[in-house]
Amino acid sequence: MTAQTIDTLRARVSGPVIAPGDPGYDEARQVYNFMIDARPVAVVRCADTADVAAVVRHAAETGAELAVRGGAHSVPGFGTADGALVADLSGLSSVAVDPSARIARVGGGATWGGFDGAAGEHGLATTGGIISTTGVGGLTLGGGIGYLTRGYGLSCDNLLTAQVVTADGQTLTASETEHPDLFWALRGGGGNFGVVTEFTFRLHPVGEIYGGPMFFELSDGPDVLGYFNEFIRTAPREYGGFPAFQIAPPLPFVPENRVGEPFVAVVSCWSGATQDGEKVLQGFRDVASPVAEMVGPMPYPALNSAFDALVPRGLQHYWKAAFVGDLTAEAIQTHMEHGSRVPVVNSTMHIYPVNGACHDVAADATAFGHRDAMYAVNIAGMWPDPADNEANMAWVRDYYAAIEPYSQGGGYVNFASPDDQPKVAANYGANYARLQQVKAAYDPGNLFHLNQNIDPRTQTQ
Ligand SMILES: Cc1cc2nc3c(=O)[nH]c(=O)nc-3n(C[C@H](O)[C@H](O)[C@H](O)COP(=O)(O)OP(=O)(O)OC[C@H]3O[C@@H](n4cnc5c(N)ncnc54)[C@H](O)[C@@H]3O)c2cc1C
């Protein structure tokens, strides 16, 4: 893109256009995963939907590669690329809550912290991510797994409408009744179909929750994981939470002499009455005595930001994902072997249950793949020093290779790494062929390809 075309772009938008050499370029080009070090041709801080449409048209006209950035958390760094034109949506972060209608209108670049906080003021919430800095946009479009999945479904199951700028620069509203094929695809198909400038979500009464992390000895791990696997099949839907492997951080609730050791953790969120939650969580303590715990009543947004400090912007990221039907004794043994070797306090492995309300929705009702799975497993390698890349990536790869035989052959698209693109059809599962049809209808030239990409030109049927 020449200086002249950048000037043309500047004249077309009201938000700032930050190009190489401009003040703030180095900050503007960075995404959350610092393993990505791309130099886009310009970053446009879009001020409104008209800016987004202008950037989309400009990319289409000039042939520039287009990157769309919501919360910038994508592990493959889809929110930037060398030589790309970046539509940065961080300025579209408004959250308007209508407590009587129990809906929220949320800008396409909002983060979960902003959303949870605004809805929480009214004792309302919907399913969102467990780290407050993550973008509502990318997380929702890929599905959206969090503490409330068992109670209220995936984030995308709570989507009522989406305002979308499509590849031809038009602005559409997608819902069950308007462009229903597009609305279907947006709920699990990622950023393949256009730029969502505003989401409307259904909200639920979730005020104070009862929960937090419990840390168990590794020697108790098989019993704790086995108990979780039985418990979660019939657990009340007020229970959301997940088992994990986690190195104990230096926090007041961890005995000083155990800081830095790996543990099996269970992080719980009970969204019903506290006294009922106390009984349910006691079930874990009856299996094994926690070494440390920080369980209690707290506002839902507090739990959804409790682990933010473990994963600050600027770490190196390499993740792998698998959908799983059952945690068999063999699978648990495999997790014990690899999870116990978690190399650094920022890294973790989470086993998110996706049953309950998530299973109420038919597998083909939205684009989200593998709705029949019981768990979404995430091996999340995150570490500070690029010098440690080899060793940390090897931990993730070896762990994934070991659990792959126990998985359904696909993983959650939002937990995938750059080298997972060959697995994209398996990750979208049985919905992939229909996704290709919708992609061909709305983005036949694949303008939106910096994502877990659905290629319209290789339709399987
Ligand atoms: C620390 C951390 C914690 C996480 N926790 C969770 C969790 O609890 N649950 C969960 O389900 N996932 C979680 N994730 C994964 C997360 O869902 C994905 O990384 C997701 O892609 C992040 O969305 P984003 O908008 O922040 O990222 P971005 O990098 O900005 O975008 C990701 C993709 O979505 C597209 N996109 C973003 N916004 C829009 C939009 N408005 N319109 C169109 N396309 C858009 C982008 O083009 C890109 O392809 C976590 C990730 C991290 C790094």
XYZ file of C-alpha atoms and ligand atoms in Angstrom:
514
model
C 0.000 0.000 0.000
C 1.527 3.333 -1.034
C 1.675 6.557 0.996
C -1.009 7.855 -1.340
C -3.420 5.007 -0.580
C -2.815 5.511 3.154
C -3.731 9.183 2.693
C -6.887 8.112 0.841
C -7.706 5.803 3.741
C -7.144 8.612 6.261
C -9.633 10.736 4.372
C -12.208 7.941 4.464
C -12.254 7.243 8.218
C -12.721 9.350 11.326
C -10.563 7.188 13.641
C -6.745 7.430 13.647
C -4.723 5.546 11.008
C -1.365 4.517 12.464
C 1.293 3.637 9.890
C 5.008 2.717 10.240
C 6.912 5.742 11.511
C 3.846 7.237 13.208
C 3.954 7.747 16.982
C 2.446 4.716 18.736
C 2.997 2.354 15.785
C 4.974 -0.172 17.823
C 2.260 -0.362 20.459
C -0.522 -0.439 17.836
C 1.000 -3.301 15.835
C 1.335 -5.619 18.852
C -1.196 -8.243 19.838
C -1.500 -10.072 23.149
C 0.776 -12.971 22.132
C 4.270 -11.474 21.859
C 5.479 -14.468 19.840
C 3.785 -12.600 16.987
C 5.951 -9.710 15.766
C 4.190 -8.588 12.597
C 4.453 -5.186 10.914
C 1.106 -4.241 9.367
C 0.978 -1.506 6.738
C -1.502 0.448 8.882
C -3.662 0.019 11.967
C -7.003 1.818 11.805
C -8.547 2.513 15.211
C -12.118 2.392 13.933
C -14.388 4.939 15.604
C -17.704 3.520 14.393
C -19.403 1.104 11.998
C -18.884 3.529 9.090
C -15.107 3.380 9.692
C -15.217 -0.420 9.685
C -17.129 -0.436 6.399
C -14.621 2.046 4.918
C -11.654 -0.134 5.922
C -13.304 -3.259 4.503
C -14.007 -1.490 1.203
C -10.501 -0.050 1.091
C -8.957 -3.498 1.576
C -11.213 -4.985 -1.092
C -10.384 -2.207 -3.571
C -6.621 -2.123 -3.012
C -6.141 -5.867 -2.562
C -4.565 -5.302 0.866
C -4.680 -8.228 3.259
C -7.248 -7.448 5.971
C -6.805 -8.290 9.662
C -9.740 -7.729 12.038
C -8.829 -7.220 15.686
C -11.272 -7.417 18.589
C -9.609 -8.099 21.948
C -6.329 -9.176 20.222
C -6.170 -12.426 22.221
C -6.049 -14.900 19.367
C -3.083 -17.201 19.971
C -2.179 -17.312 16.249
C -2.262 -13.495 16.251
C -5.038 -13.172 13.698
C -5.468 -9.514 14.672
C -2.339 -8.529 12.744
C -0.065 -9.665 9.898
C 2.975 -8.423 7.982
C 1.831 -5.921 5.390
C -1.846 -6.173 6.415
C -4.384 -3.439 6.943
C -5.701 -3.851 10.496
C -9.268 -2.924 11.456
C -8.771 -2.415 15.194
C -12.175 -2.494 16.923
C -10.944 -1.533 20.405
C -12.749 1.807 20.103
C -16.079 -0.026 19.699
C -16.189 -1.038 23.342
C -19.506 0.338 24.546
C -21.793 -1.886 26.636
C -25.433 -0.795 27.043
C -27.468 -2.918 29.446
C -31.263 -2.912 29.469
C -31.985 -4.569 32.816
C -35.749 -4.828 32.323
C -35.444 -6.555 28.935
C -32.359 -8.455 30.186
C -30.329 -7.701 27.107
C -26.966 -6.043 26.467
C -25.806 -4.296 23.306
C -22.060 -4.731 23.148
C -19.529 -3.175 20.758
C -17.522 -5.524 18.543
C -14.257 -4.581 20.278
C -15.438 -4.793 23.910
C -13.684 -7.019 26.429
C -15.343 -9.394 28.880
C -14.204 -7.201 31.775
C -16.227 -4.287 30.393
C -19.228 -6.494 29.655
C -19.215 -8.360 32.988
C -18.803 -5.119 34.936
C -21.678 -3.303 33.214
C -24.071 -6.280 33.399
C -22.930 -7.095 36.946
C -24.144 -3.697 38.167
C -27.651 -5.041 37.526
C -26.960 -8.539 38.913
C -26.961 -9.880 35.346
C -24.475 -11.824 33.219
C -24.091 -14.155 30.302
C -21.519 -16.825 29.514
C -18.117 -15.235 28.837
C -14.409 -15.904 29.147
C -12.566 -16.467 32.417
C -9.941 -13.744 31.782
C -11.369 -10.226 31.715
C -9.026 -8.858 29.033
C -10.263 -11.295 26.351
C -12.366 -9.875 23.528
C -16.112 -10.469 23.379
C -15.822 -10.567 19.554
C -13.426 -13.417 18.848
C -14.560 -15.457 21.846
C -18.272 -15.292 20.963
C -17.814 -15.912 17.235
C -15.791 -19.073 17.978
C -18.385 -20.329 20.504
C -17.536 -19.027 23.961
C -16.823 -21.293 26.936
C -16.844 -20.099 30.540
C -18.179 -20.700 34.034
C -21.807 -20.295 32.931
C -21.706 -22.708 29.953
C -23.489 -25.494 31.823
C -26.144 -23.105 33.100
C -26.770 -20.849 30.120
C -24.982 -22.398 27.141
C -22.097 -21.024 25.116
C -21.654 -17.267 24.652
C -22.908 -17.661 21.078
C -26.061 -19.411 22.338
C -26.956 -16.147 24.067
C -26.532 -14.042 20.956
C -29.781 -12.443 19.763
C -28.560 -10.229 16.923
C -25.308 -9.151 15.307
C -24.641 -6.065 13.209
C -22.200 -7.192 10.542
C -20.110 -5.433 7.909
C -19.773 -7.988 5.126
C -17.047 -8.360 2.479
C -18.856 -6.026 0.055
C -18.851 -3.245 2.677
C -22.591 -3.522 3.391
C -23.923 -3.436 6.963
C -26.466 -6.167 7.771
C -28.317 -7.311 10.840
C -28.181 -11.048 11.401
C -30.652 -12.815 13.686
C -32.952 -15.860 13.673
C -35.232 -13.928 11.297
C -32.819 -11.709 9.298
C -30.067 -13.412 7.270
C -30.566 -16.562 9.372
C -27.848 -18.456 7.454
C -25.323 -15.774 8.372
C -26.573 -15.768 11.965
C -26.145 -19.548 12.085
C -22.557 -19.295 10.813
C -21.559 -16.465 13.169
C -22.329 -18.688 16.143
C -19.185 -20.834 16.051
C -17.717 -20.063 12.621
C -15.306 -17.391 13.903
C -14.508 -14.183 12.054
C -14.964 -15.748 8.610
C -18.141 -13.948 7.567
C -17.662 -10.269 8.280
C -16.902 -7.766 11.011
C -19.419 -7.670 13.839
C -19.636 -4.102 15.042
C -22.340 -4.774 17.631
C -23.639 -7.875 19.421
C -26.936 -8.115 21.315
C -26.859 -10.715 24.103
C -29.482 -12.261 26.353
C -28.634 -11.800 30.054
C -29.418 -13.934 33.085
C -29.725 -13.182 36.779
C -26.217 -13.929 38.118
C -25.137 -11.744 41.007
C -22.871 -13.070 43.701
C -21.455 -16.522 43.029
C -19.766 -18.983 45.392
C -16.487 -20.375 44.141
C -12.778 -20.056 43.514
C -9.793 -22.410 43.194
C -8.877 -25.470 45.270
C -5.372 -26.984 44.966
C -4.881 -30.727 45.550
C -1.719 -32.844 45.906
C -0.675 -34.504 42.645
C -0.955 -37.843 44.450
C -4.699 -37.124 44.900
C -5.025 -36.084 41.245
C -6.447 -39.351 39.846
C -9.169 -39.432 42.537
C -10.054 -35.760 42.092
C -10.203 -36.019 38.292
C -12.168 -39.279 38.499
C -14.642 -37.675 40.902
C -15.036 -34.633 38.655
C -15.770 -36.897 35.673
C -18.596 -38.657 37.571
C -19.927 -35.562 39.329
C -20.172 -33.357 36.242
C -22.485 -35.723 34.328
C -25.388 -35.005 36.658
C -24.176 -31.912 38.534
C -26.761 -29.149 38.971
C -26.508 -26.521 36.234
C -25.633 -23.897 38.811
C -22.207 -25.563 38.874
C -19.635 -24.385 36.351
C -15.947 -25.047 36.742
C -13.035 -27.080 35.531
C -10.098 -29.189 36.657
C -6.629 -27.897 35.815
C -2.922 -28.402 36.326
C -1.417 -25.295 37.845
C 1.813 -24.248 39.528
C 0.920 -22.492 42.796
C 1.497 -18.745 42.500
C 2.843 -16.694 45.427
C -0.546 -15.729 46.850
C -1.536 -15.400 50.518
C -3.822 -18.466 50.445
C -0.951 -20.767 49.309
C 1.357 -22.077 52.073
C 4.704 -20.367 51.483
C 6.622 -23.617 51.292
C 4.356 -24.925 48.498
C 4.614 -21.903 46.175
C 6.074 -22.937 42.823
C 4.915 -26.571 43.037
C 2.491 -28.093 40.510
C -0.970 -29.141 41.724
C -4.217 -30.509 40.392
C -6.632 -27.617 40.781
C -10.400 -27.418 40.580
C -11.793 -23.960 39.878
C -15.504 -23.744 40.716
C -18.312 -21.276 40.170
C -21.680 -21.939 41.835
C -24.308 -19.504 40.622
C -27.120 -20.659 42.981
C -27.665 -20.073 46.715
C -24.383 -20.037 48.688
C -25.471 -22.700 51.194
C -26.220 -25.121 48.332
C -22.860 -24.319 46.754
C -21.084 -25.055 50.023
C -22.592 -28.561 50.029
C -21.713 -29.199 46.384
C -18.104 -28.041 46.726
C -17.709 -30.062 49.920
C -17.881 -33.095 47.606
C -14.373 -32.284 46.355
C -13.010 -31.909 49.884
C -14.527 -35.293 50.768
C -12.410 -36.878 48.013
C -9.139 -35.279 49.141
C -7.993 -32.476 51.434
C -7.038 -29.362 49.483
C -3.513 -28.090 50.159
C -4.784 -24.573 49.552
C -8.050 -22.965 48.554
C -9.598 -19.567 48.057
C -13.270 -20.426 47.878
C -16.012 -18.075 48.974
C -18.807 -15.767 47.877
C -17.808 -13.057 45.415
C -19.330 -11.072 42.552
C -19.288 -13.008 39.269
C -17.036 -10.388 37.589
C -14.496 -10.888 40.407
C -14.098 -14.599 39.589
C -13.949 -13.775 35.881
C -10.913 -11.588 36.488
C -9.316 -13.501 39.384
C -6.597 -15.053 37.189
C -5.810 -12.022 35.007
C -2.477 -11.440 36.744
C -1.256 -14.900 35.706
C -1.591 -14.057 32.026
C -0.533 -10.463 31.384
C -0.179 -9.125 27.843
C 3.235 -9.867 26.394
C 3.719 -13.580 27.119
C 4.659 -16.127 24.469
C 1.639 -18.353 23.635
C 1.335 -21.801 22.116
C -1.877 -23.771 22.726
C -3.507 -27.058 21.665
C -7.134 -28.137 21.998
C -9.172 -31.322 21.946
C -12.844 -32.190 22.397
C -13.313 -35.229 24.600
C -16.257 -37.509 25.384
C -15.059 -39.080 28.617
C -12.176 -38.866 31.064
C -11.308 -42.548 31.192
C -8.858 -43.922 33.758
C -6.227 -44.160 30.993
C -6.851 -40.571 29.922
C -6.545 -39.439 33.540
C -3.210 -41.267 33.855
C -2.001 -39.509 30.707
C -3.063 -36.126 32.095
C -1.261 -36.892 35.356
C 1.932 -37.736 33.499
C 2.010 -34.567 31.362
C 0.011 -32.075 33.442
C 2.272 -32.599 36.440
C 5.165 -31.371 34.258
C 3.544 -27.966 33.603
C 6.704 -25.894 33.136
C 5.819 -22.409 34.333
C 3.244 -20.630 36.524
C 1.568 -18.906 33.533
C 0.968 -22.193 31.670
C -1.918 -24.458 32.451
C -4.204 -27.211 31.213
C -7.965 -26.819 31.635
C -10.706 -29.408 31.098
C -13.886 -27.383 30.492
C -17.186 -29.275 30.731
C -19.524 -28.351 27.876
C -22.625 -30.315 28.875
C -25.778 -29.002 30.569
C -27.401 -26.105 28.690
C -24.802 -26.409 25.923
C -26.273 -29.841 25.122
C -29.835 -28.460 25.044
C -29.003 -26.867 21.695
C -29.044 -29.220 18.701
C -25.593 -29.956 17.213
C -26.597 -28.421 13.866
C -28.560 -25.443 15.276
C -25.431 -23.270 15.316
C -22.046 -23.584 13.629
C -20.218 -24.551 16.835
C -18.626 -27.946 16.170
C -18.614 -30.960 18.515
C -21.559 -29.909 20.671
C -21.911 -33.532 21.679
C -18.526 -33.469 23.480
C -18.419 -33.619 27.259
C -15.231 -31.584 27.588
C -13.143 -29.012 25.742
C -9.533 -29.612 26.763
C -7.074 -26.730 26.477
C -3.316 -27.146 26.866
C -2.296 -23.504 27.185
C 1.431 -22.857 27.009
C 2.184 -19.280 28.152
C 5.625 -18.135 29.281
C 7.570 -14.882 29.497
C 10.957 -15.554 27.881
C 11.304 -16.221 24.121
C 14.519 -18.111 24.940
C 12.273 -20.802 26.462
C 10.085 -21.227 23.371
C 11.417 -24.656 22.326
C 10.962 -26.274 25.729
C 7.506 -24.831 26.348
C 6.181 -25.657 22.898
C 7.527 -29.190 23.319
C 5.527 -29.548 26.555
C 2.322 -28.545 24.741
C 3.012 -30.750 21.704
C 3.973 -33.828 23.720
C 0.960 -33.414 26.030
C -1.389 -33.041 23.052
C 0.084 -36.048 21.228
C -0.450 -38.143 24.360
C -4.137 -37.200 24.822
C -5.057 -37.178 21.126
C -5.992 -40.896 21.163
C -8.615 -40.063 23.823
C -10.089 -37.124 21.887
C -12.813 -36.744 19.248
C -10.372 -35.650 16.547
C -11.168 -31.946 16.652
C -10.566 -29.098 19.061
C -12.203 -25.787 19.978
C -11.195 -23.274 17.287
C -10.532 -20.536 19.847
C -7.860 -22.629 21.584
C -5.937 -23.540 18.409
C -2.425 -22.478 17.367
C -1.121 -21.236 13.988
C -0.004 -24.743 12.997
C -3.545 -26.114 13.518
C -4.906 -24.736 10.223
C -4.710 -28.203 8.577
C -7.102 -29.432 11.289
C -9.667 -26.719 10.598
C -12.293 -29.011 9.044
C -12.013 -31.438 11.969
C -12.274 -28.534 14.407
C -15.544 -27.307 12.873
C -16.718 -30.928 12.754
C -19.983 -31.952 11.093
C -20.931 -28.303 10.417
C -17.973 -27.640 8.126
C -19.705 -28.259 4.766
C -22.552 -25.863 5.615
C -20.030 -23.304 6.845
C -18.321 -23.456 3.449
C -21.655 -22.772 1.724
C -22.360 -19.723 3.884
C -18.773 -18.549 3.398
C -19.187 -18.825 -0.389
C -22.379 -16.761 -0.180
C -21.029 -13.949 2.025
C -17.271 -13.905 1.355
C -16.558 -15.746 -1.908
C -13.176 -14.000 -2.306
C -12.100 -14.954 1.243
C -11.364 -11.359 2.262
C -11.776 -12.451 5.895
C -9.124 -15.149 5.995
C -7.017 -14.247 9.044
C -8.980 -16.612 11.257
C -9.544 -20.376 11.599
C -10.220 -20.142 7.926
C -13.090 -21.717 6.059
C -12.025 -21.707 2.421
C -15.050 -21.167 0.142
C -13.128 -22.512 -2.855
C -12.629 -26.034 -1.554
C -16.225 -26.949 -0.810
C -16.525 -30.540 0.286
C -20.045 -30.847 -1.142
C -5.633 -15.334 28.247
C -6.731 -15.952 27.421
C -7.864 -16.451 28.039
C -8.896 -17.035 27.284
N -10.004 -17.536 27.928
C -11.009 -18.066 27.194
C -12.202 -18.528 27.830
O -12.364 -18.472 29.039
N -13.185 -19.059 27.037
C -13.059 -19.136 25.696
O -14.002 -19.613 25.039
N -11.944 -18.707 25.073
C -10.921 -18.177 25.787
N -9.791 -17.739 25.164
C -9.656 -17.921 23.724
C -10.345 -16.790 23.009
O -11.711 -17.136 22.837
C -9.717 -16.562 21.625
O -8.360 -16.218 21.773
C -10.462 -15.471 20.865
O -10.049 -15.540 19.536
C -10.162 -14.100 21.446
O -10.951 -13.125 20.844
P -10.378 -11.643 20.740
O -11.425 -10.806 20.141
O -9.774 -11.237 22.026
O -9.145 -11.881 19.749
P -8.706 -11.271 18.326
O -7.299 -11.745 18.174
O -8.943 -9.813 18.264
O -9.640 -11.966 17.332
C -9.692 -13.364 17.196
C -10.380 -13.721 15.870
O -11.714 -13.247 15.891
C -11.914 -12.252 14.887
N -12.710 -11.182 15.489
C -12.544 -10.593 16.698
N -13.523 -9.709 16.927
C -14.307 -9.716 15.821
C -15.478 -9.022 15.454
N -16.044 -8.129 16.255
N -16.026 -9.294 14.245
C -15.473 -10.206 13.424
N -14.363 -10.906 13.726
C -13.791 -10.653 14.921
C -10.529 -11.821 14.465
O -10.489 -11.407 13.145
C -9.716 -13.084 14.674
O -9.833 -13.939 13.572
C -8.766 -17.125 25.890
C -7.618 -16.616 25.258
C -6.610 -16.036 26.008
C -5.357 -15.549 25.325
